[in-house]
């Protein structure tokens, strides 16, 4: 049985953060959830508010924070393309200043600190599937750069605080993840297709739908993040976390139509600039070091996500940005 720890989760009210907070609270840890609510809302953690081992803090991670904790999970950052491109300078500040602030805090408290990095560090990859050793093909001056390069700079800071200051850092590279509590207006492909299918709207495929993604269910992913935080002391990563099942975007649209029984039409819209052509994680490192692999097949995870979308009231959600 592990001991009770004081744990800070930045971005803790978001899609992944709220599920991570729930898991950590259930394990009896003392959890501080920090968020500025840019792409989330308090209702995501409403069910935790009455718990004596949960605390909610409105704070923007681009400003320093002074707390005493044993572990930090750094998830604060808009993750959907429409959200991170809305104010790209702020996105870069969130990644870079946010990393500096949590690393400084971890150094002062001798805390362990985990960075939620992304498959976007591989850009539009020339190597398939993507192993951690692949250094990526990223446009430094395109519309996705604020996110991709921000996350790459954050990885550099994590590696340097580890080398220079011996901070116990961990890096996970998260591939496309979906599940209940995704923001219904985040503009990501799974939330868009489900929302559109359930409301009888056209399903918007960008381009011809031949680009691929690998979709990991939220619970599998959060399990991987927790295993990485508690993994071998000499393993800082980066480690890929994602589901190696690879689907074209058109296949995803067809599965969503089948599972919802919707009569929505599939239509094509222009492909956004720098949209990666294909993406699939190589996860042998996570299997070897963390004994982790995803367990939820796409159809099962989508069915649970669809059920959740059917249970919410859309009027309770405000769109964080006009891009969805
Ligand atoms: P999300 O948008 O639901 O969560 C991000 C949270 O961070 C939100 O609650 C948001 O309000 C908060 N936030 C944003 N800027 C902030 C700031 N300056 N200060 C404080 N809080 C701030 O997205 P998510 O999918 O839960 O992603 C969580 C993390 O995982 C992100 O760092 C993201 O880059 C990473 N990630 C997610 C995926 C995915 O597919 N979901 C893939 C790769 C990486
Ligand atoms: N996409 C789409 N229709 C949508 C939203 C997204 O076809 O309504 C495509 C998008 O162009 C990309 C893929 O789906 O090729 C995944 O997009 P998402 O924004 O979910 O994440 P990304 O992996 O691009 O960051």
Coordinates of N, CA and C and ligand atoms in Angstrom, one line a residue, residues 11 13-16 34-40 59-61 75-79 90 94 116-118 147 151 174-177 188, ligand 1:
X11 N -4.1 22.0 -14.6 CA -5.1 21.6 -15.7 C -6.0 20.5 -15.2
X13 N -8.9 20.4 -13.9 CA -10.4 20.5 -14.2 C -10.7 20.0 -15.6
X14 N -9.6 19.8 -16.4 CA -9.9 19.4 -17.8 C -10.3 18.0 -18.0
X15 N -10.4 17.6 -19.3 CA -10.8 16.3 -19.7 C -10.0 15.2 -19.0
X16 N -8.7 15.2 -19.2 CA -7.9 14.2 -18.6 C -7.6 14.5 -17.1
X34 N -5.4 22.6 -9.9 CA -5.2 24.0 -10.3 C -5.6 24.2 -11.7
X35 N -6.4 25.2 -12.0 CA -6.9 25.4 -13.3 C -7.3 26.9 -13.5
X36 N -7.2 27.4 -14.7 CA -7.7 28.7 -15.0 C -9.1 28.6 -15.8
X37 N -9.6 27.4 -16.0 CA -10.9 27.1 -16.6 C -11.0 27.7 -18.0
X38 N -9.9 27.8 -18.8 CA -9.9 28.3 -20.1 C -10.7 27.3 -21.0
X39 N -10.4 26.0 -20.9 CA -11.1 25.0 -21.8 C -11.9 24.0 -21.0
X40 N -12.2 24.4 -19.7 CA -12.9 23.4 -18.9 C -13.9 24.2 -18.0
X59 N -6.1 29.4 -10.8 CA -4.7 30.0 -11.0 C -4.3 29.8 -12.4
X60 N -3.6 30.7 -12.9 CA -3.0 30.6 -14.3 C -1.5 30.2 -14.1
X61 N -1.2 29.1 -14.8 CA 0.2 28.6 -14.6 C 1.3 29.4 -15.2
X75 N -0.5 19.2 -16.5 CA -1.4 19.0 -17.6 C -2.0 20.3 -18.2
X76 N -1.7 21.4 -17.5 CA -2.3 22.7 -17.9 C -1.8 23.1 -19.3
X77 N -2.7 23.1 -20.3 CA -2.4 23.5 -21.6 C -3.6 23.2 -22.5
X78 N -4.1 24.2 -23.3 CA -5.2 23.8 -24.2 C -4.7 22.7 -25.1
X79 N -5.5 21.7 -25.4 CA -5.0 20.5 -26.2 C -5.7 20.4 -27.6
X90 N -0.3 32.9 -26.0 CA -0.6 32.4 -24.6 C -0.4 30.9 -24.5
X94 N 2.0 29.2 -21.8 CA 1.5 28.2 -20.9 C 2.4 27.0 -20.8
X116 N 2.8 16.3 -19.2 CA 1.9 15.8 -20.2 C 2.4 16.3 -21.6
X117 N 3.3 15.6 -22.2 CA 3.7 16.0 -23.6 C 2.8 15.3 -24.6
X118 N 3.2 15.3 -25.8 CA 2.2 15.0 -26.9 C 2.9 14.3 -28.1
X147 N 1.8 25.1 -30.2 CA 1.6 23.9 -29.3 C 2.8 22.9 -29.4
X151 N 5.5 22.4 -26.5 CA 5.6 21.1 -25.8 C 7.0 20.6 -25.9
X174 N 1.5 11.8 -25.0 CA 0.2 11.3 -25.1 C -0.3 11.4 -26.6
X175 N -0.8 10.3 -27.1 CA -1.4 10.3 -28.4 C -3.0 10.5 -28.2
X176 N -3.6 10.8 -29.3 CA -5.1 11.2 -29.3 C -5.9 10.4 -28.3
X177 N -6.5 11.0 -27.4 CA -7.2 10.4 -26.3 C -8.7 10.9 -26.3
X188 N -12.3 18.8 -31.5 CA -11.5 17.6 -31.8 C -12.4 16.6 -32.5
Ligands
LIG1 P1 -8.2 20.1 -21.7 O1 -8.2 21.3 -22.6 O2 -9.5 19.4 -21.4 O3 -7.4 20.3 -20.4 C1 -6.5 21.3 -20.2 C2 -6.8 22.0 -18.9 O4 -5.7 23.0 -18.7 C3 -8.1 22.8 -19.0 O5 -8.8 22.5 -17.8 C4 -7.7 24.2 -19.1 O6 -8.6 25.1 -18.5 C5 -6.4 24.2 -18.3 N1 -5.5 25.3 -18.7 C6 -5.1 25.8 -19.9 N2 -4.3 26.8 -19.9 C7 -4.0 27.0 -18.5 C8 -3.2 27.9 -17.8 N3 -2.5 28.9 -18.4 N4 -3.2 27.9 -16.5 C9 -4.0 26.9 -15.8 N5 -4.8 26.0 -16.4 C10 -4.8 26.1 -17.8 O7 -7.3 19.0 -22.5 P2 -6.9 17.5 -22.1 O8 -7.2 16.7 -23.3 O9 -7.4 17.1 -20.8 O10 -5.3 17.6 -22.1 C11 -4.6 17.6 -20.9 C12 -3.1 17.6 -21.2 O11 -2.8 16.5 -21.9 C13 -2.6 18.8 -22.0 O12 -1.4 19.3 -21.5 C14 -2.5 18.3 -23.4 O13 -1.5 19.0 -24.2 C15 -2.1 16.8 -23.1 N6 -2.5 16.0 -24.2 C16 -3.8 15.6 -24.4 C17 -4.1 14.8 -25.5 C18 -5.5 14.3 -25.8 O14 -5.7 13.7 -26.8 N7 -6.5 14.6 -24.9 C19 -3.1 14.4 -26.4 C20 -1.8 14.8 -26.2 C21 -1.5 15.6 -25.1

